[in-house]
Amino acid sequence: MAAMATVTHVTKITHHSAINPSSIFTSCFRNSLVLVCYLVLLLSSTISPSFGLSGVGEEDENRGSDLYPEILRDEVVARLHQLGVVSDGDGYLERTFMSPAAVRAGNLIREWMEDAGLRTWVDSLGNVHGRVEGRNASAEALLMGSHLDTVVDAGKFDGSLGIISVLAALKVLSINGKLGELSRPVEVIAFSDEEGVRFQSTFLGSAAVAGILPVSALKITDKSDVTIQDALKKNSIEITEENLLQLKYDPKSVWGYVEIHIEQGPVLEWVGFPLAVVKGIAGQTRLKVTMRGSQGHAGTVPMSMRHDPMAAAAEAIVLLESLCKHPQDFLPFDGHCKSFSMKSLSTSLVCTVGEISTWPSASNVIPGQHDADAVICDSELSSKLKSATYIGLKRMTGGAIQDEIPVVMSGAGHDAMALSHLTKVGMLFVRCRGGISHSPEEHVLDVDVWASGLAILAFIETQM
């Protein structure tokens, strides 16, 4: 048996600021051994006192037609479960870029878009679009949506909720004959890839719309050596350099982008509130690190003469985890940085080694690196989302909302990060049980689904 000669692992570091990480290292730290990490300050979050909706019941439903529980709650929940079984996995949820299940999911979403009164199409990167022109087809459009792909062994709400809830709100307007009264076009996009599972390159769908997906990305291969271009062609979508560039929206044609998403964290459940406005999205850095050693016979090379990269990789992984948990033990602080403290790093820095491959026992192709800068959400959109949340919750409770709407940071990446290169962005988070995501245990209460639908409806109504 031969020893492993080369080990490659992928490291993901999340940083919560728009500060240039390189400048932080230049001005603050002298330790060259930690250049693998990007360290920045977590922007402070505003949270509120406890607020629950568990008491909303049949009596509230009968109060008036403005609650629309049969559409904004029941139908959305049913569709989430329906989409949640469209999977390539047997007994678990998995939909990766342009897989058979992803294509089926896209077709189903397209049907729901048409049910809401939208004109639909699929672009040359597999994104599913639904659009209503409103009173002025030439006005700047409001884009909304999320992603239809999932991780492996996923939950039913990540991505899907942000598509289905928006479609439900538009369906309410369509039923009421108000869809054509919108002052600007509204377009819902179900992005074909956000998770990056198949090709290890996140935001493929939204990056194409934003115009930041390089042509070279079409040649990225999955573990079966199938390229992105091949995967699209297999589904009768011809993608070329020219029509990839044509996918980019003209920034002058877009008013803004809004995304509704489960929180994927525990803050909302902790403070007892169903919804929160997002003020920013943490940046992420993905690195490929290769450790090389000497290949030899596993049974005959003495331990003292071995140069085993697997053992070195294991030590590096443990060291990286220790550094992110206790940065003060590794990073000397010279006092020149005014924007953050060492204490803040201990609560804001996270890192994960998500994949490791070895040679000659196995071969795997992983794109070299992917950086996503931190994003600050637009203050105007955030203000409108906060007001819409007040309106939606007031409709549900039948009275004034005394508590402040929480304003939080997102530690996870979202399509809004890519769309921020095109237009201003805003996000609304929905409470999820235990903060659990990327798991079959992922769950959102029906009443919170309803609350998000009413908030989205109130937000869209501001465009009338």
GROMACS .gro file of C-alpha atoms in nm:
model
  464
    1MET     CA    1   0.000   0.000   0.000
    2ALA     CA    2   0.139   0.338  -0.097
    3ALA     CA    3   0.133   0.638   0.133
    4MET     CA    4  -0.057   0.953   0.036
    5ALA     CA    5   0.176   1.195  -0.137
    6THR     CA    6  -0.043   1.501  -0.183
    7VAL     CA    7  -0.328   1.638   0.025
    8THR     CA    8  -0.554   1.921  -0.081
    9HIS     CA    9  -0.816   2.074   0.143
   10VAL     CA   10  -1.052   2.363   0.105
   11THR     CA   11  -1.076   2.620   0.382
   12LYS     CA   12  -1.369   2.858   0.420
   13ILE     CA   13  -1.333   3.163   0.641
   14THR     CA   14  -1.625   3.396   0.709
   15HIS     CA   15  -1.560   3.762   0.788
   16HIS     CA   16  -1.826   4.010   0.890
   17SER     CA   17  -1.719   4.342   0.747
   18ALA     CA   18  -1.652   4.536   0.431
   19ILE     CA   19  -1.297   4.607   0.556
   20ASN     CA   20  -1.021   4.491   0.322
   21PRO     CA   21  -0.879   4.184   0.499
   22SER     CA   22  -0.536   4.231   0.342
   23SER     CA   23  -0.495   4.572   0.503
   24ILE     CA   24  -0.579   4.423   0.842
   25PHE     CA   25  -0.291   4.180   0.818
   26THR     CA   26  -0.055   4.450   0.694
   27SER     CA   27  -0.129   4.694   0.975
   28CYS     CA   28  -0.215   4.470   1.269
   29PHE     CA   29  -0.041   4.134   1.263
   30ARG     CA   30   0.316   4.021   1.221
   31ASN     CA   31   0.266   3.649   1.229
   32SER     CA   32   0.313   3.525   0.870
   33LEU     CA   33   0.193   3.175   0.959
   34VAL     CA   34  -0.168   3.288   0.973
   35LEU     CA   35  -0.202   3.441   0.628
   36VAL     CA   36  -0.465   3.176   0.554
   37CYS     CA   37  -0.722   3.357   0.770
   38TYR     CA   38  -0.918   3.676   0.703
   39LEU     CA   39  -1.010   3.842   1.031
   40VAL     CA   40  -1.259   4.124   1.063
   41LEU     CA   41  -1.515   4.274   1.298
   42LEU     CA   42  -1.870   4.145   1.328
   43LEU     CA   43  -2.102   4.437   1.276
   44SER     CA   44  -2.322   4.476   1.579
   45SER     CA   45  -2.677   4.343   1.566
   46THR     CA   46  -2.989   4.498   1.709
   47ILE     CA   47  -3.229   4.258   1.878
   48SER     CA   48  -3.563   4.307   2.042
   49PRO     CA   49  -3.775   4.181   2.331
   50SER     CA   50  -3.978   3.865   2.297
   51PHE     CA   51  -4.263   3.861   2.046
   52GLY     CA   52  -4.462   3.552   1.951
   53LEU     CA   53  -4.735   3.464   1.703
   54SER     CA   54  -4.837   3.134   1.852
   55GLY     CA   55  -5.170   3.280   1.959
   56VAL     CA   56  -5.284   3.361   1.607
   57GLY     CA   57  -5.572   3.129   1.528
   58GLU     CA   58  -5.904   3.078   1.352
   59GLU     CA   59  -6.058   3.388   1.507
   60ASP     CA   60  -5.783   3.601   1.354
   61GLU     CA   61  -5.832   3.436   1.014
   62ASN     CA   62  -6.195   3.540   1.011
   63ARG     CA   63  -6.115   3.900   1.092
   64GLY     CA   64  -6.077   4.004   0.729
   65SER     CA   65  -5.961   3.906   0.385
   66ASP     CA   66  -5.630   4.089   0.423
   67LEU     CA   67  -5.473   3.788   0.602
   68TYR     CA   68  -5.507   3.540   0.308
   69PRO     CA   69  -5.410   3.233   0.516
   70GLU     CA   70  -5.519   2.990   0.242
   71ILE     CA   71  -5.251   3.133   0.008
   72LEU     CA   72  -4.981   3.298   0.219
   73ARG     CA   73  -4.970   3.014   0.471
   74ASP     CA   74  -5.143   2.692   0.365
   75GLU     CA   75  -5.050   2.695  -0.001
   76VAL     CA   76  -4.695   2.809   0.065
   77VAL     CA   77  -4.642   2.535   0.324
   78ALA     CA   78  -4.790   2.273   0.090
   79ARG     CA   79  -4.566   2.385  -0.194
   80LEU     CA   80  -4.257   2.385   0.028
   81HIS     CA   81  -4.327   2.022   0.114
   82GLN     CA   82  -4.404   1.941  -0.250
   83LEU     CA   83  -4.076   2.091  -0.365
   84GLY     CA   84  -3.899   1.928  -0.072
   85VAL     CA   85  -3.946   1.580  -0.219
   86VAL     CA   86  -3.815   1.673  -0.564
   87SER     CA   87  -3.476   1.518  -0.513
   88ASP     CA   88  -3.195   1.326  -0.677
   89GLY     CA   89  -3.139   1.141  -0.351
   90ASP     CA   90  -3.331   0.838  -0.229
   91GLY     CA   91  -3.473   0.926   0.111
   92TYR     CA   92  -3.303   1.262   0.142
   93LEU     CA   93  -3.315   1.600  -0.034
   94GLU     CA   94  -3.047   1.683  -0.289
   95ARG     CA   95  -3.075   1.914  -0.590
   96THR     CA   96  -2.753   2.033  -0.749
   97PHE     CA   97  -2.696   2.251  -1.053
   98MET     CA   98  -2.885   2.119  -1.359
   99SER     CA   99  -2.941   1.774  -1.206
  100PRO     CA  100  -3.261   1.591  -1.309
  101ALA     CA  101  -3.430   1.694  -0.983
  102ALA     CA  102  -3.318   2.056  -1.025
  103VAL     CA  103  -3.473   2.065  -1.371
  104ARG     CA  104  -3.798   1.916  -1.238
  105ALA     CA  105  -3.798   2.171  -0.956
  106GLY     CA  106  -3.747   2.451  -1.205
  107ASN     CA  107  -4.041   2.332  -1.413
  108LEU     CA  108  -4.261   2.317  -1.104
  109ILE     CA  109  -4.161   2.667  -0.997
  110ARG     CA  110  -4.233   2.791  -1.347
  111GLU     CA  111  -4.587   2.650  -1.319
  112TRP     CA  112  -4.635   2.836  -0.991
  113MET     CA  113  -4.506   3.155  -1.149
  114GLU     CA  114  -4.765   3.126  -1.424
  115ASP     CA  115  -5.030   3.049  -1.160
  116ALA     CA  116  -4.942   3.386  -1.005
  117GLY     CA  117  -4.997   3.562  -1.336
  118LEU     CA  118  -4.635   3.602  -1.441
  119ARG     CA  119  -4.472   3.568  -1.782
  120THR     CA  120  -4.200   3.302  -1.754
  121TRP     CA  121  -3.879   3.186  -1.919
  122VAL     CA  122  -3.557   2.997  -1.845
  123ASP     CA  123  -3.228   3.168  -1.931
  124SER     CA  124  -2.912   3.008  -2.068
  125LEU     CA  125  -2.772   2.934  -1.721
  126GLY     CA  126  -3.086   2.758  -1.602
  127ASN     CA  127  -3.231   3.043  -1.394
  128VAL     CA  128  -3.612   3.042  -1.394
  129HIS     CA  129  -3.772   3.387  -1.435
  130GLY     CA  130  -4.126   3.513  -1.382
  131ARG     CA  131  -4.216   3.875  -1.455
  132VAL     CA  132  -4.509   4.112  -1.446
  133GLU     CA  133  -4.468   4.448  -1.620
  134GLY     CA  134  -4.714   4.655  -1.417
  135ARG     CA  135  -4.827   4.995  -1.544
  136ASN     CA  136  -4.488   5.098  -1.679
  137ALA     CA  137  -4.287   4.824  -1.850
  138SER     CA  138  -3.994   5.061  -1.910
  139ALA     CA  139  -3.951   5.152  -1.541
  140GLU     CA  140  -3.669   5.009  -1.332
  141ALA     CA  141  -3.762   4.659  -1.218
  142LEU     CA  142  -3.777   4.519  -0.868
  143LEU     CA  143  -3.604   4.181  -0.863
  144MET     CA  144  -3.692   3.925  -0.596
  145GLY     CA  145  -3.614   3.559  -0.544
  146SER     CA  146  -3.369   3.302  -0.411
  147HIS     CA  147  -3.214   2.970  -0.516
  148LEU     CA  148  -3.372   2.638  -0.614
  149ASP     CA  149  -3.064   2.420  -0.557
  150THR     CA  150  -2.980   2.255  -0.225
  151VAL     CA  151  -2.692   2.101  -0.037
  152VAL     CA  152  -2.677   1.724   0.010
  153ASP     CA  153  -2.924   1.597   0.275
  154ALA     CA  154  -3.084   1.940   0.284
  155GLY     CA  155  -3.383   2.100   0.449
  156LYS     CA  156  -3.698   2.211   0.266
  157PHE     CA  157  -3.690   2.583   0.342
  158ASP     CA  158  -3.344   2.709   0.243
  159GLY     CA  159  -3.387   2.900  -0.084
  160SER     CA  160  -3.732   2.762  -0.159
  161LEU     CA  161  -3.912   2.982   0.096
  162GLY     CA  162  -3.776   3.297  -0.069
  163ILE     CA  163  -3.922   3.194  -0.404
  164ILE     CA  164  -4.255   3.045  -0.302
  165SER     CA  165  -4.352   3.317  -0.051
  166VAL     CA  166  -4.297   3.594  -0.305
  167LEU     CA  167  -4.503   3.407  -0.564
  168ALA     CA  168  -4.784   3.370  -0.308
  169ALA     CA  169  -4.785   3.745  -0.241
  170LEU     CA  170  -4.803   3.818  -0.614
  171LYS     CA  171  -5.080   3.559  -0.650
  172VAL     CA  172  -5.282   3.748  -0.389
  173LEU     CA  173  -5.247   4.066  -0.596
  174SER     CA  174  -5.343   3.873  -0.910
  175ILE     CA  175  -5.658   3.732  -0.748
  176ASN     CA  176  -5.753   4.081  -0.633
  177GLY     CA  177  -5.697   4.223  -0.980
  178LYS     CA  178  -5.415   4.447  -0.857
  179LEU     CA  179  -5.116   4.284  -1.023
  180GLY     CA  180  -5.135   4.524  -1.317
  181GLU     CA  181  -5.140   4.823  -1.083
  182LEU     CA  182  -4.774   4.789  -0.987
  183SER     CA  183  -4.582   5.106  -1.070
  184ARG     CA  184  -4.279   4.911  -1.191
  185PRO     CA  185  -4.205   4.561  -1.323
  186VAL     CA  186  -4.155   4.292  -1.062
  187GLU     CA  187  -3.944   3.992  -1.155
  188VAL     CA  188  -3.899   3.677  -0.949
  189ILE     CA  189  -3.588   3.470  -1.019
  190ALA     CA  190  -3.527   3.114  -0.901
  191PHE     CA  191  -3.149   3.095  -0.930
  192SER     CA  192  -3.010   2.768  -1.061
  193ASP     CA  193  -2.710   2.748  -0.828
  194GLU     CA  194  -2.622   2.923  -0.504
  195GLU     CA  195  -2.485   2.645  -0.287
  196GLY     CA  196  -2.202   2.551  -0.525
  197VAL     CA  197  -2.220   2.181  -0.436
  198ARG     CA  198  -2.170   2.028  -0.780
  199PHE     CA  199  -1.904   2.260  -0.922
  200GLN     CA  200  -1.762   2.406  -0.601
  201SER     CA  201  -1.834   2.756  -0.732
  202THR     CA  202  -2.113   2.939  -0.551
  203PHE     CA  203  -2.363   3.189  -0.697
  204LEU     CA  204  -2.344   3.060  -1.055
  205GLY     CA  205  -2.700   3.169  -1.136
  206SER     CA  206  -2.703   3.508  -0.966
  207ALA     CA  207  -2.346   3.589  -1.069
  208ALA     CA  208  -2.446   3.548  -1.434
  209VAL     CA  209  -2.739   3.787  -1.392
  210ALA     CA  210  -2.513   4.033  -1.212
  211GLY     CA  211  -2.251   4.006  -1.486
  212ILE     CA  212  -1.967   3.888  -1.262
  213LEU     CA  213  -1.945   3.524  -1.376
  214PRO     CA  214  -1.629   3.485  -1.586
  215VAL     CA  215  -1.646   3.302  -1.917
  216SER     CA  216  -1.383   3.062  -1.786
  217ALA     CA  217  -1.638   2.932  -1.536
  218LEU     CA  218  -1.811   2.743  -1.816
  219LYS     CA  219  -1.514   2.504  -1.824
  220ILE     CA  220  -1.520   2.421  -1.451
  221THR     CA  221  -1.571   2.047  -1.405
  222ASP     CA  222  -1.753   1.843  -1.144
  223LYS     CA  223  -1.618   1.521  -0.994
  224SER     CA  224  -1.723   1.331  -1.309
  225ASP     CA  225  -1.530   1.574  -1.532
  226VAL     CA  226  -1.857   1.720  -1.667
  227THR     CA  227  -1.825   2.092  -1.734
  228ILE     CA  228  -2.087   2.353  -1.657
  229GLN     CA  229  -2.131   2.397  -2.031
  230ASP     CA  230  -2.182   2.021  -2.073
  231ALA     CA  231  -2.440   2.009  -1.793
  232LEU     CA  232  -2.641   2.285  -1.958
  233LYS     CA  233  -2.614   2.126  -2.303
  234LYS     CA  234  -2.740   1.795  -2.162
  235ASN     CA  235  -3.058   1.985  -2.073
  236SER     CA  236  -3.089   2.143  -2.420
  237ILE     CA  237  -2.944   2.477  -2.311
  238GLU     CA  238  -2.670   2.604  -2.539
  239ILE     CA  239  -2.441   2.843  -2.352
  240THR     CA  240  -2.166   3.032  -2.534
  241GLU     CA  241  -1.933   3.311  -2.435
  242GLU     CA  242  -2.156   3.558  -2.615
  243ASN     CA  243  -2.488   3.463  -2.459
  244LEU     CA  244  -2.329   3.432  -2.114
  245LEU     CA  245  -2.233   3.798  -2.138
  246GLN     CA  246  -2.586   3.878  -2.257
  247LEU     CA  247  -2.730   3.739  -1.934
  248LYS     CA  248  -2.607   4.045  -1.745
  249TYR     CA  249  -2.886   4.286  -1.662
  250ASP     CA  250  -2.840   4.652  -1.743
  251PRO     CA  251  -2.797   4.824  -1.404
  252LYS     CA  252  -3.013   5.110  -1.533
  253SER     CA  253  -3.304   4.869  -1.579
  254VAL     CA  254  -3.303   4.743  -1.218
  255TRP     CA  255  -3.439   4.932  -0.916
  256GLY     CA  256  -3.324   4.686  -0.651
  257TYR     CA  257  -3.315   4.325  -0.534
  258VAL     CA  258  -3.492   4.183  -0.228
  259GLU     CA  259  -3.444   3.834  -0.090
  260ILE     CA  260  -3.644   3.656   0.178
  261HIS     CA  261  -3.456   3.375   0.349
  262ILE     CA  262  -3.460   3.165   0.661
  263GLU     CA  263  -3.220   3.302   0.920
  264GLN     CA  264  -3.006   2.985   0.940
  265GLY     CA  265  -2.918   3.097   1.290
  266PRO     CA  266  -3.068   3.108   1.642
  267VAL     CA  267  -3.108   3.482   1.707
  268LEU     CA  268  -3.474   3.522   1.609
  269GLU     CA  269  -3.579   3.218   1.809
  270TRP     CA  270  -3.375   3.344   2.101
  271VAL     CA  271  -3.544   3.687   2.104
  272GLY     CA  272  -3.885   3.544   2.023
  273PHE     CA  273  -3.950   3.732   1.700
  274PRO     CA  274  -4.060   3.583   1.365
  275LEU     CA  275  -3.887   3.824   1.124
  276ALA     CA  276  -3.578   4.042   1.103
  277VAL     CA  277  -3.433   4.292   0.862
  278VAL     CA  278  -3.079   4.210   0.747
  279LYS     CA  279  -2.831   4.495   0.755
  280GLY     CA  280  -2.536   4.315   0.602
  281ILE     CA  281  -2.397   3.983   0.480
  282ALA     CA  282  -2.067   3.848   0.603
  283GLY     CA  283  -1.783   3.813   0.356
  284GLN     CA  284  -1.634   3.476   0.278
  285THR     CA  285  -1.294   3.362   0.159
  286ARG     CA  286  -1.237   3.014   0.015
  287LEU     CA  287  -0.884   2.886  -0.025
  288LYS     CA  288  -0.733   2.570  -0.168
  289VAL     CA  289  -0.426   2.460   0.024
  290THR     CA  290  -0.198   2.188  -0.113
  291MET     CA  291   0.047   2.001   0.109
  292ARG     CA  292   0.305   1.789  -0.064
  293GLY     CA  293   0.505   1.501   0.085
  294SER     CA  294   0.709   1.199  -0.018
  295GLN     CA  295   0.523   0.899  -0.154
  296GLY     CA  296   0.642   0.563  -0.032
  297HIS     CA  297   0.546   0.214   0.085
  298ALA     CA  298   0.323   0.236   0.390
  299GLY     CA  299   0.470  -0.078   0.542
  300THR     CA  300   0.841  -0.032   0.487
  301VAL     CA  301   0.928   0.339   0.527
  302PRO     CA  302   1.034   0.409   0.889
  303MET     CA  303   0.828   0.669   1.072
  304SER     CA  304   1.133   0.889   1.128
  305MET     CA  305   1.191   0.912   0.752
  306ARG     CA  306   0.834   0.980   0.642
  307HIS     CA  307   0.701   1.308   0.504
  308ASP     CA  308   0.329   1.233   0.523
  309PRO     CA  309   0.109   1.522   0.397
  310MET     CA  310  -0.202   1.361   0.547
  311ALA     CA  311  -0.063   1.397   0.897
  312ALA     CA  312   0.047   1.753   0.820
  313ALA     CA  313  -0.298   1.839   0.687
  314ALA     CA  314  -0.461   1.700   1.001
  315GLU     CA  315  -0.236   1.917   1.219
  316ALA     CA  316  -0.312   2.222   1.006
  317ILE     CA  317  -0.687   2.165   1.034
  318VAL     CA  318  -0.670   2.139   1.412
  319LEU     CA  319  -0.448   2.448   1.428
  320LEU     CA  320  -0.690   2.647   1.211
  321GLU     CA  321  -0.984   2.556   1.434
  322SER     CA  322  -0.790   2.656   1.744
  323LEU     CA  323  -0.688   2.986   1.587
  324CYS     CA  324  -1.049   3.077   1.503
  325LYS     CA  325  -1.173   2.979   1.849
  326HIS     CA  326  -0.895   3.156   2.037
  327PRO     CA  327  -0.733   3.415   1.806
  328GLN     CA  328  -0.580   3.596   2.104
  329ASP     CA  329  -0.355   3.296   2.163
  330PHE     CA  330  -0.205   3.316   1.814
  331LEU     CA  331  -0.219   3.673   1.689
  332PRO     CA  332  -0.010   3.946   1.849
  333PHE     CA  333  -0.201   4.274   1.858
  334ASP     CA  334   0.011   4.585   1.820
  335GLY     CA  335  -0.260   4.839   1.898
  336HIS     CA  336  -0.265   5.010   1.559
  337CYS     CA  337  -0.604   4.878   1.447
  338LYS     CA  338  -0.889   5.100   1.560
  339SER     CA  339  -1.173   4.922   1.374
  340PHE     CA  340  -1.191   4.606   1.580
  341SER     CA  341  -1.068   4.445   1.899
  342MET     CA  342  -0.925   4.104   1.970
  343LYS     CA  343  -1.234   4.031   2.180
  344SER     CA  344  -1.460   4.085   1.880
  345LEU     CA  345  -1.260   3.836   1.674
  346SER     CA  346  -1.329   3.560   1.924
  347THR     CA  347  -1.704   3.589   1.857
  348SER     CA  348  -1.709   3.684   1.487
  349LEU     CA  349  -1.454   3.462   1.315
  350VAL     CA  350  -1.557   3.121   1.181
  351CYS     CA  351  -1.369   2.880   0.958
  352THR     CA  352  -1.437   2.538   0.813
  353VAL     CA  353  -1.233   2.281   0.623
  354GLY     CA  354  -1.513   2.150   0.406
  355GLU     CA  355  -1.334   1.909   0.176
  356ILE     CA  356  -1.012   1.711   0.164
  357SER     CA  357  -0.876   1.500  -0.121
  358THR     CA  358  -0.567   1.284  -0.153
  359TRP     CA  359  -0.342   1.148  -0.424
  360PRO     CA  360  -0.270   0.880  -0.539
  361SER     CA  361  -0.565   0.720  -0.358
  362ALA     CA  362  -0.815   0.965  -0.505
  363SER     CA  363  -0.831   1.251  -0.749
  364ASN     CA  364  -1.054   1.555  -0.726
  365VAL     CA  365  -1.062   1.885  -0.912
  366ILE     CA  366  -1.147   2.189  -0.701
  367PRO     CA  367  -1.144   2.547  -0.836
  368GLY     CA  368  -0.853   2.740  -0.693
  369GLN     CA  369  -1.032   2.997  -0.477
  370HIS     CA  370  -1.352   3.204  -0.448
  371ASP     CA  371  -1.383   3.533  -0.259
  372ALA     CA  372  -1.709   3.703  -0.167
  373ASP     CA  373  -1.674   4.045  -0.009
  374ALA     CA  374  -1.900   4.153   0.274
  375VAL     CA  375  -2.216   4.335   0.165
  376ILE     CA  376  -2.404   4.615   0.338
  377CYS     CA  377  -2.777   4.616   0.263
  378ASP     CA  378  -2.934   4.933   0.123
  379SER     CA  379  -3.078   5.159   0.391
  380GLU     CA  380  -3.384   5.255   0.181
  381LEU     CA  381  -3.478   4.895   0.109
  382SER     CA  382  -3.414   4.799   0.472
  383SER     CA  383  -3.640   5.079   0.591
  384LYS     CA  384  -3.918   4.972   0.353
  385LEU     CA  385  -3.880   4.609   0.465
  386LYS     CA  386  -3.900   4.713   0.829
  387SER     CA  387  -4.217   4.913   0.767
  388ALA     CA  388  -4.367   4.626   0.568
  389THR     CA  389  -4.287   4.387   0.853
  390TYR     CA  390  -4.469   4.614   1.097
  391ILE     CA  391  -4.772   4.623   0.867
  392GLY     CA  392  -4.774   4.246   0.813
  393LEU     CA  393  -4.743   4.163   1.183
  394LYS     CA  394  -5.003   4.424   1.276
  395ARG     CA  395  -5.248   4.257   1.038
  396MET     CA  396  -5.185   3.923   1.206
  397THR     CA  397  -5.216   4.042   1.564
  398GLY     CA  398  -5.493   4.294   1.506
  399GLY     CA  399  -5.309   4.558   1.705
  400ALA     CA  400  -4.997   4.773   1.721
  401ILE     CA  401  -4.655   4.610   1.741
  402GLN     CA  402  -4.470   4.763   2.035
  403ASP     CA  403  -4.140   4.583   1.989
  404GLU     CA  404  -3.863   4.700   1.760
  405ILE     CA  405  -3.810   4.487   1.447
  406PRO     CA  406  -3.476   4.308   1.492
  407VAL     CA  407  -3.190   4.410   1.264
  408VAL     CA  408  -2.926   4.141   1.225
  409MET     CA  409  -2.617   4.041   1.031
  410SER     CA  410  -2.611   3.733   0.809
  411GLY     CA  411  -2.324   3.496   0.867
  412ALA     CA  412  -2.423   3.285   0.565
  413GLY     CA  413  -2.381   3.384   0.202
  414HIS     CA  414  -2.680   3.456  -0.021
  415ASP     CA  415  -2.757   3.541  -0.384
  416ALA     CA  416  -2.793   3.901  -0.267
  417MET     CA  417  -2.413   3.908  -0.241
  418ALA     CA  418  -2.380   3.857  -0.616
  419LEU     CA  419  -2.671   4.089  -0.699
  420SER     CA  420  -2.506   4.366  -0.496
  421HIS     CA  421  -2.267   4.405  -0.791
  422LEU     CA  422  -2.568   4.495  -1.004
  423THR     CA  423  -2.802   4.693  -0.778
  424LYS     CA  424  -2.894   4.782  -0.421
  425VAL     CA  425  -3.006   4.485  -0.213
  426GLY     CA  426  -3.225   4.418   0.089
  427MET     CA  427  -3.304   4.102   0.286
  428LEU     CA  428  -3.567   3.979   0.528
  429PHE     CA  429  -3.495   3.687   0.758
  430VAL     CA  430  -3.754   3.437   0.880
  431ARG     CA  431  -3.717   3.252   1.211
  432CYS     CA  432  -3.617   2.886   1.186
  433ARG     CA  433  -3.637   2.630   1.464
  434GLY     CA  434  -3.317   2.593   1.661
  435GLY     CA  435  -3.132   2.795   1.400
  436ILE     CA  436  -3.076   2.465   1.218
  437SER     CA  437  -3.016   2.474   0.843
  438HIS     CA  438  -2.859   2.255   0.574
  439SER     CA  439  -3.023   1.963   0.750
  440PRO     CA  440  -3.346   1.763   0.730
  441GLU     CA  441  -3.421   1.912   1.075
  442GLU     CA  442  -3.456   2.257   0.916
  443HIS     CA  443  -3.804   2.389   0.998
  444VAL     CA  444  -4.011   2.706   0.991
  445LEU     CA  445  -4.341   2.734   1.177
  446ASP     CA  446  -4.648   2.770   0.957
  447VAL     CA  447  -4.739   3.091   1.137
  448ASP     CA  448  -4.395   3.236   1.060
  449VAL     CA  449  -4.436   3.143   0.694
  450TRP     CA  450  -4.762   3.334   0.708
  451ALA     CA  451  -4.598   3.633   0.875
  452SER     CA  452  -4.329   3.650   0.608
  453GLY     CA  453  -4.592   3.631   0.335
  454LEU     CA  454  -4.786   3.922   0.482
  455ALA     CA  455  -4.467   4.125   0.516
  456ILE     CA  456  -4.370   4.053   0.154
  457LEU     CA  457  -4.719   4.144   0.036
  458ALA     CA  458  -4.701   4.474   0.227
  459PHE     CA  459  -4.360   4.545   0.075
  460ILE     CA  460  -4.476   4.478  -0.280
  461GLU     CA  461  -4.779   4.698  -0.219
  462THR     CA  462  -4.540   4.991  -0.171
  463GLN     CA  463  -4.466   4.956  -0.541
  464MET     CA  464  -4.829   5.028  -0.637
   0.00000   0.00000   0.00000
